[in-house]
CSV table of N, CA, C and O in Angstrom, one decimal:
chain,number,residue,atom,x,y,z
A,1,ALA,N,1.1,-1.2,0.3
A,1,ALA,CA,-0.2,0.5,0.0
A,1,ALA,C,0.6,1.0,0.3
A,1,ALA,O,0.5,2.1,0.0
A,2,LYS,N,2.1,1.4,0.7
A,2,LYS,CA,2.6,2.3,0.9
A,2,LYS,C,3.6,2.5,-0.4
A,2,LYS,O,3.1,3.8,-1.1
A,3,SER,N,3.8,1.8,-1.3
A,3,SER,CA,4.2,1.7,-2.7
A,3,SER,C,3.7,2.3,-3.9
A,3,SER,O,3.5,3.6,-4.8
A,4,GLY,N,2.0,2.3,-3.6
A,4,GLY,CA,1.4,2.7,-4.2
A,4,GLY,C,1.3,4.4,-3.5
A,4,GLY,O,0.9,5.1,-4.8
A,5,GLN,N,0.8,4.7,-2.5
A,5,GLN,CA,0.2,6.0,-2.3
A,5,GLN,C,1.9,6.6,-2.9
A,5,GLN,O,1.3,8.1,-3.3
A,6,ALA,N,2.7,6.7,-2.8
A,6,ALA,CA,4.4,7.2,-3.3
A,6,ALA,C,3.9,7.6,-4.8
A,6,ALA,O,3.9,7.9,-5.2
A,7,GLU,N,4.1,6.6,-5.1
A,7,GLU,CA,3.7,6.7,-6.8
A,7,GLU,C,2.2,7.1,-6.8
A,7,GLU,O,2.7,8.2,-7.9
A,8,ALA,N,1.3,7.7,-6.4
A,8,ALA,CA,0.4,8.1,-6.9
A,8,ALA,C,1.2,9.6,-6.1
A,8,ALA,O,0.5,11.1,-7.1
A,9,ALA,N,1.4,10.0,-5.3
A,9,ALA,CA,2.2,11.2,-4.5
A,9,ALA,C,3.0,11.1,-5.9
A,9,ALA,O,3.5,12.8,-6.4
A,10,ILE,N,3.6,10.8,-6.4
A,10,ILE,CA,4.9,10.8,-7.6
A,10,ILE,C,4.0,11.6,-8.7
A,10,ILE,O,4.5,12.9,-9.3
A,11,GLU,N,3.2,10.3,-9.3
A,11,GLU,CA,2.6,11.6,-10.3
A,11,GLU,C,1.4,12.9,-10.2
A,11,GLU,O,2.0,13.7,-11.2
A,12,ASN,N,0.7,12.9,-9.0
A,12,ASN,CA,0.8,14.0,-8.4
A,12,ASN,C,1.1,15.4,-8.6
A,12,ASN,O,1.0,16.5,-8.6
A,13,TYR,N,2.7,15.2,-8.2
A,13,TYR,CA,4.0,16.5,-8.2
A,13,TYR,C,4.2,16.2,-9.5
A,13,TYR,O,4.6,18.0,-9.4
A,14,ARG,N,4.4,14.9,-10.5
A,14,ARG,CA,5.1,15.7,-11.9
A,14,ARG,C,3.8,16.6,-12.5
A,14,ARG,O,4.2,17.6,-13.2
A,15,ARG,N,2.6,15.9,-12.3
A,15,ARG,CA,1.3,16.8,-12.8
A,15,ARG,C,1.4,18.4,-12.6
A,15,ARG,O,1.4,18.8,-12.9
A,16,ALA,N,1.8,18.5,-11.1
A,16,ALA,CA,2.0,19.9,-10.5
A,16,ALA,C,2.1,20.6,-10.6
A,16,ALA,O,3.0,21.9,-11.7
A,17,ILE,N,4.6,20.3,-10.9
A,17,ILE,CA,5.2,20.5,-11.2
A,17,ILE,C,4.4,21.5,-12.9
A,17,ILE,O,5.6,22.2,-12.9
A,18,GLU,N,4.2,20.4,-13.9
A,18,GLU,CA,4.5,20.5,-14.7
A,18,GLU,C,3.0,21.9,-15.2
A,18,GLU,O,3.5,22.8,-15.7
A,19,ASN,N,1.9,21.7,-14.4
A,19,ASN,CA,1.4,23.2,-14.4
A,19,ASN,C,2.2,24.1,-13.6
A,19,ASN,O,2.3,25.7,-14.1
A,20,TYR,N,3.2,24.4,-12.8
A,20,TYR,CA,3.8,25.4,-12.0
A,20,TYR,C,4.8,26.0,-13.4
A,20,TYR,O,5.1,26.5,-13.7
A,21,ASN,N,5.3,25.2,-13.9
A,21,ASN,CA,6.5,25.0,-14.9
A,21,ASN,C,5.3,25.5,-16.2
A,21,ASN,O,6.1,26.7,-17.0
A,22,ALA,N,4.4,25.6,-16.3
A,22,ALA,CA,3.9,27.1,-17.6
A,22,ALA,C,3.3,27.6,-16.8
A,22,ALA,O,3.8,29.0,-18.0
A,23,VAL,N,3.4,28.0,-16.0
A,23,VAL,CA,2.9,29.5,-15.3
A,23,VAL,C,4.5,30.4,-15.5
A,23,VAL,O,4.5,31.4,-15.7
A,24,ARG,N,5.4,29.8,-15.1
A,24,ARG,CA,6.7,30.1,-15.1
A,24,ARG,C,7.7,30.1,-16.8
A,24,ARG,O,7.7,31.3,-16.8
A,25,ARG,N,6.7,29.1,-17.3
A,25,ARG,CA,7.0,30.1,-19.0
A,25,ARG,C,6.6,31.2,-19.0
A,25,ARG,O,7.5,31.9,-20.1
A,26,ALA,N,5.4,31.8,-18.9
A,26,ALA,CA,4.2,32.6,-20.1
A,26,ALA,C,5.2,33.6,-18.9
A,26,ALA,O,5.1,34.7,-19.5
A,27,ASP,N,5.6,33.5,-17.7
A,27,ASP,CA,6.4,34.8,-17.1
A,27,ASP,C,7.5,34.5,-16.3
A,27,ASP,O,7.7,34.2,-14.8
A,28,GLU,N,9.2,34.3,-16.8
A,28,GLU,CA,9.8,33.7,-15.7
A,28,GLU,C,10.0,35.0,-15.3
A,28,GLU,O,11.2,33.9,-14.1
A,29,GLN,N,9.8,36.2,-14.7
A,29,GLN,CA,10.4,36.4,-13.8
A,29,GLN,C,9.2,36.0,-12.9
A,29,GLN,O,9.3,37.1,-11.7
A,30,ASN,N,8.4,35.3,-12.7
A,30,ASN,CA,7.3,35.6,-12.0
A,30,ASN,C,8.0,34.2,-10.0
A,30,ASN,O,7.9,33.5,-11.0
A,31,LEU,N,8.3,34.5,-9.8
A,31,LEU,CA,8.8,34.1,-8.9
A,31,LEU,C,8.1,32.8,-7.8
A,31,LEU,O,9.0,32.2,-7.6
A,32,ALA,N,7.3,33.5,-7.7
A,32,ALA,CA,6.3,33.0,-6.7
A,32,ALA,C,5.9,31.4,-8.0
A,32,ALA,O,6.2,30.3,-7.4
A,33,ALA,N,6.3,31.2,-8.7
A,33,ALA,CA,5.5,30.1,-9.3
A,33,ALA,C,7.0,28.9,-9.2
A,33,ALA,O,6.6,28.1,-8.9
A,34,ARG,N,8.5,29.7,-9.5
A,34,ARG,CA,9.5,29.4,-9.1
A,34,ARG,C,9.8,28.5,-8.1
A,34,ARG,O,9.9,27.4,-8.0
A,35,ARG,N,9.1,30.0,-7.3
A,35,ARG,CA,9.4,28.9,-6.1
A,35,ARG,C,7.9,27.2,-5.7
A,35,ARG,O,8.5,26.7,-4.8
A,36,GLN,N,7.0,27.3,-6.6
A,36,GLN,CA,6.4,26.3,-6.4
A,36,GLN,C,6.6,25.3,-6.9
A,36,GLN,O,6.4,24.2,-6.1
A,37,VAL,N,7.4,25.8,-7.7
A,37,VAL,CA,8.1,24.3,-8.6
A,37,VAL,C,9.2,24.0,-7.6
A,37,VAL,O,9.4,22.7,-7.5
A,38,ALA,N,10.0,24.9,-7.1
A,38,ALA,CA,10.8,24.3,-6.0
A,38,ALA,C,10.3,22.9,-4.8
A,38,ALA,O,11.2,21.9,-4.9
A,39,PHE,N,8.9,24.2,-3.9
A,39,PHE,CA,8.8,23.4,-3.5
A,39,PHE,C,8.6,22.4,-3.5
A,39,PHE,O,8.1,21.1,-2.6
A,40,THR,N,7.6,22.3,-5.0
A,40,THR,CA,7.0,20.8,-5.2
A,40,THR,C,8.0,19.8,-6.0
A,40,THR,O,7.5,18.6,-5.8
A,41,GLU,N,9.3,19.7,-5.4
A,41,GLU,CA,9.8,19.0,-6.4
A,41,GLU,C,10.1,19.1,-5.4
A,41,GLU,O,11.0,17.9,-5.5
A,42,ARG,N,10.8,19.7,-4.3
A,42,ARG,CA,11.2,19.1,-3.3
A,42,ARG,C,10.4,17.8,-2.5
A,42,ARG,O,10.4,17.0,-1.9
A,43,HIS,N,9.1,17.7,-2.5
A,43,HIS,CA,8.0,17.2,-2.5
A,43,HIS,C,8.4,15.9,-2.7
A,43,HIS,O,7.9,14.6,-2.8
A,44,LEU,N,8.4,15.7,-4.2
A,44,LEU,CA,8.7,14.5,-5.0
A,44,LEU,C,9.5,14.4,-5.1
A,44,LEU,O,9.7,13.1,-4.3
A,45,ALA,N,11.1,15.2,-4.2
A,45,ALA,CA,11.9,14.2,-4.2
A,45,ALA,C,11.4,13.1,-3.0
A,45,ALA,O,12.4,12.2,-3.3
A,46,ASP,N,11.1,13.6,-1.3
A,46,ASP,CA,10.8,12.5,-0.5
A,46,ASP,C,9.6,11.7,-0.9
A,46,ASP,O,10.1,10.4,-0.6
A,47,ALA,N,8.9,11.9,-2.0
A,47,ALA,CA,8.0,11.1,-2.9
A,47,ALA,C,9.2,9.1,-3.4
A,47,ALA,O,8.7,8.4,-2.9
A,48,VAL,N,9.7,10.2,-4.4
A,48,VAL,CA,10.5,9.5,-4.9
A,48,VAL,C,12.2,8.4,-3.9
A,48,VAL,O,12.1,7.4,-4.0
A,49,LEU,N,11.7,9.3,-2.6
A,49,LEU,CA,13.2,8.6,-1.8
A,49,LEU,C,12.2,7.8,-0.8
A,49,LEU,O,12.4,6.8,-0.8
A,50,GLN,N,11.2,7.6,-0.9
A,50,GLN,CA,10.3,6.8,0.2
A,50,GLN,C,9.7,5.5,-0.6
A,50,GLN,O,9.7,4.9,0.2
A,51,LYS,N,10.1,5.9,-2.7
A,51,LYS,CA,9.2,4.6,-3.6
A,51,LYS,C,10.9,4.0,-2.9
A,51,LYS,O,11.3,2.4,-3.4
A,52,GLY,N,11.7,4.5,-2.4
A,52,GLY,CA,13.4,3.3,-2.5
A,52,GLY,C,14.4,3.8,-4.0
A,52,GLY,O,15.7,3.2,-3.9
A,53,ASP,N,13.9,4.7,-3.9
A,53,ASP,CA,15.2,5.6,-5.6
A,53,ASP,C,15.8,6.5,-5.6
A,53,ASP,O,15.5,7.2,-5.8
A,54,ARG,N,16.7,6.3,-4.7
A,54,ARG,CA,17.8,7.6,-3.8
A,54,ARG,C,18.4,8.3,-5.2
A,54,ARG,O,19.0,10.0,-4.4
A,55,ALA,N,18.9,7.5,-5.9
A,55,ALA,CA,19.2,8.1,-7.0
A,55,ALA,C,18.5,9.4,-7.8
A,55,ALA,O,19.4,10.0,-8.1
A,56,GLU,N,16.7,9.0,-7.9
A,56,GLU,CA,16.7,10.1,-9.0
A,56,GLU,C,16.2,11.2,-7.8
A,56,GLU,O,16.1,12.5,-7.8
A,57,ALA,N,16.4,10.6,-6.4
A,57,ALA,CA,15.8,11.7,-5.4
A,57,ALA,C,17.0,12.5,-4.6
A,57,ALA,O,16.8,13.5,-5.0
A,58,LEU,N,18.1,12.1,-5.3
A,58,LEU,CA,19.5,12.5,-5.0
A,58,LEU,C,19.7,14.3,-6.3
A,58,LEU,O,19.3,14.8,-6.1
A,59,LYS,N,19.5,13.5,-7.6
A,59,LYS,CA,18.9,14.7,-8.9
A,59,LYS,C,17.8,15.0,-8.8
A,59,LYS,O,18.3,16.8,-8.3
A,60,ILE,N,16.5,15.4,-7.6
A,60,ILE,CA,16.0,15.9,-7.5
A,60,ILE,C,16.3,17.5,-6.7
A,60,ILE,O,16.1,18.4,-6.7
A,61,TYR,N,16.5,16.5,-5.3
A,61,TYR,CA,17.1,17.3,-4.1
A,61,TYR,C,18.2,18.2,-4.6
A,61,TYR,O,17.9,19.5,-4.2
A,62,ARG,N,19.1,17.8,-5.6
A,62,ARG,CA,20.0,18.5,-5.6
A,62,ARG,C,19.6,20.1,-6.9
A,62,ARG,O,20.4,20.8,-6.7
A,63,ARG,N,19.0,19.8,-8.2
A,63,ARG,CA,18.3,20.9,-8.7
A,63,ARG,C,17.3,21.4,-7.6
A,63,ARG,O,17.2,22.5,-8.2
A,64,THR,N,16.7,21.0,-7.3
A,64,THR,CA,15.2,21.3,-5.9
A,64,THR,C,16.9,22.7,-5.2
A,64,THR,O,16.0,24.0,-4.7
A,65,LEU,N,17.6,22.0,-4.6
A,65,LEU,CA,18.3,23.6,-4.2
A,65,LEU,C,19.3,24.6,-5.2
A,65,LEU,O,19.3,25.6,-4.6
A,66,GLU,N,19.3,24.2,-5.9
A,66,GLU,CA,20.2,24.8,-7.3
A,66,GLU,C,18.6,25.7,-7.4
A,66,GLU,O,19.3,26.5,-7.2
A,67,GLU,N,17.7,26.0,-7.3
A,67,GLU,CA,16.9,27.0,-7.4
A,67,GLU,C,16.7,27.5,-6.3
A,67,GLU,O,16.0,28.7,-6.5
A,68,PHE,N,16.4,27.1,-5.6
A,68,PHE,CA,16.4,28.1,-3.9
A,68,PHE,C,17.4,28.8,-3.6
A,68,PHE,O,17.4,29.8,-4.0
A,69,ASN,N,18.4,28.4,-4.7
A,69,ASN,CA,20.2,29.6,-4.5
A,69,ASN,C,19.6,30.7,-5.4
A,69,ASN,O,19.9,31.8,-4.9
A,70,ASP,N,18.8,30.2,-6.3
A,70,ASP,CA,18.6,31.0,-7.5
A,70,ASP,C,17.7,31.9,-7.5
A,70,ASP,O,17.6,33.1,-7.1
A,71,LEU,N,16.4,31.0,-6.8
A,71,LEU,CA,15.6,32.4,-5.7
A,71,LEU,C,16.8,33.2,-4.7
A,71,LEU,O,15.6,35.0,-4.6
A,72,THR,N,17.4,32.7,-4.8
A,72,THR,CA,17.7,33.6,-2.6
A,72,THR,C,18.7,35.1,-3.2
A,72,THR,O,18.4,36.0,-3.5
A,73,ALA,N,19.0,34.6,-4.9
A,73,ALA,CA,19.9,35.3,-5.4
A,73,ALA,C,19.0,36.6,-6.3
A,73,ALA,O,19.1,37.2,-6.3
A,74,ALA,N,17.8,36.2,-7.0
A,74,ALA,CA,16.8,36.8,-7.3
A,74,ALA,C,16.2,37.9,-6.0
A,74,ALA,O,16.1,39.1,-6.6
A,75,ASP,N,16.0,37.5,-5.6
A,75,ASP,CA,15.1,38.0,-4.1
A,75,ASP,C,16.1,37.4,-3.0
A,75,ASP,O,15.7,37.2,-2.0
A,76,PRO,N,17.5,38.5,-2.4
A,76,PRO,CA,18.1,38.5,-1.5
A,76,PRO,C,17.4,38.5,0.0
A,76,PRO,O,17.6,38.3,1.0
A,77,ASN,N,16.6,40.0,0.4
A,77,ASN,CA,16.4,39.7,0.9
A,77,ASN,C,14.7,39.1,1.7
A,77,ASN,O,14.1,38.8,3.1
A,78,ASN,N,14.4,38.3,0.7
A,78,ASN,CA,13.6,37.4,0.7
A,78,ASN,C,13.7,35.8,1.4
A,78,ASN,O,14.5,35.2,1.2
A,79,ILE,N,14.0,35.7,3.1
A,79,ILE,CA,14.0,34.5,3.6
A,79,ILE,C,13.2,33.3,3.9
A,79,ILE,O,13.7,31.9,4.2
A,80,GLU,N,11.6,33.6,3.2
A,80,GLU,CA,10.7,32.5,3.5
A,80,GLU,C,12.3,31.4,1.8
A,80,GLU,O,11.2,30.0,2.2
A,81,TRP,N,12.8,31.7,1.0
A,81,TRP,CA,13.4,31.3,0.2
A,81,TRP,C,14.5,29.9,0.3
A,81,TRP,O,15.2,29.8,0.3
A,82,GLN,N,15.4,30.9,2.1
A,82,GLN,CA,16.6,30.9,2.5
A,82,GLN,C,16.7,29.2,3.6
A,82,GLN,O,16.8,29.9,4.1
A,83,HIS,N,16.4,28.4,3.0
A,83,HIS,CA,16.0,27.3,3.5
A,83,HIS,C,17.3,25.9,3.7
A,83,HIS,O,18.2,25.7,2.6
């Protein structure tokens, strides 16, 4: 059951990321959309790790960290992004 839940979560997170990326592509300066992509990817990585795919989870965590670093550089006064 746990594996099925992880698979469902992974699918939902991937779909959400696609939607946030569509908003992001429409406005590359939209930091809120970029933030949502990063947060959702972090949740995706958690679900992938729960499923047992450590290599894929690490790849996603690294991408998420890079995005948060970019967000922090774009708006250094916003402490919400500095995790």
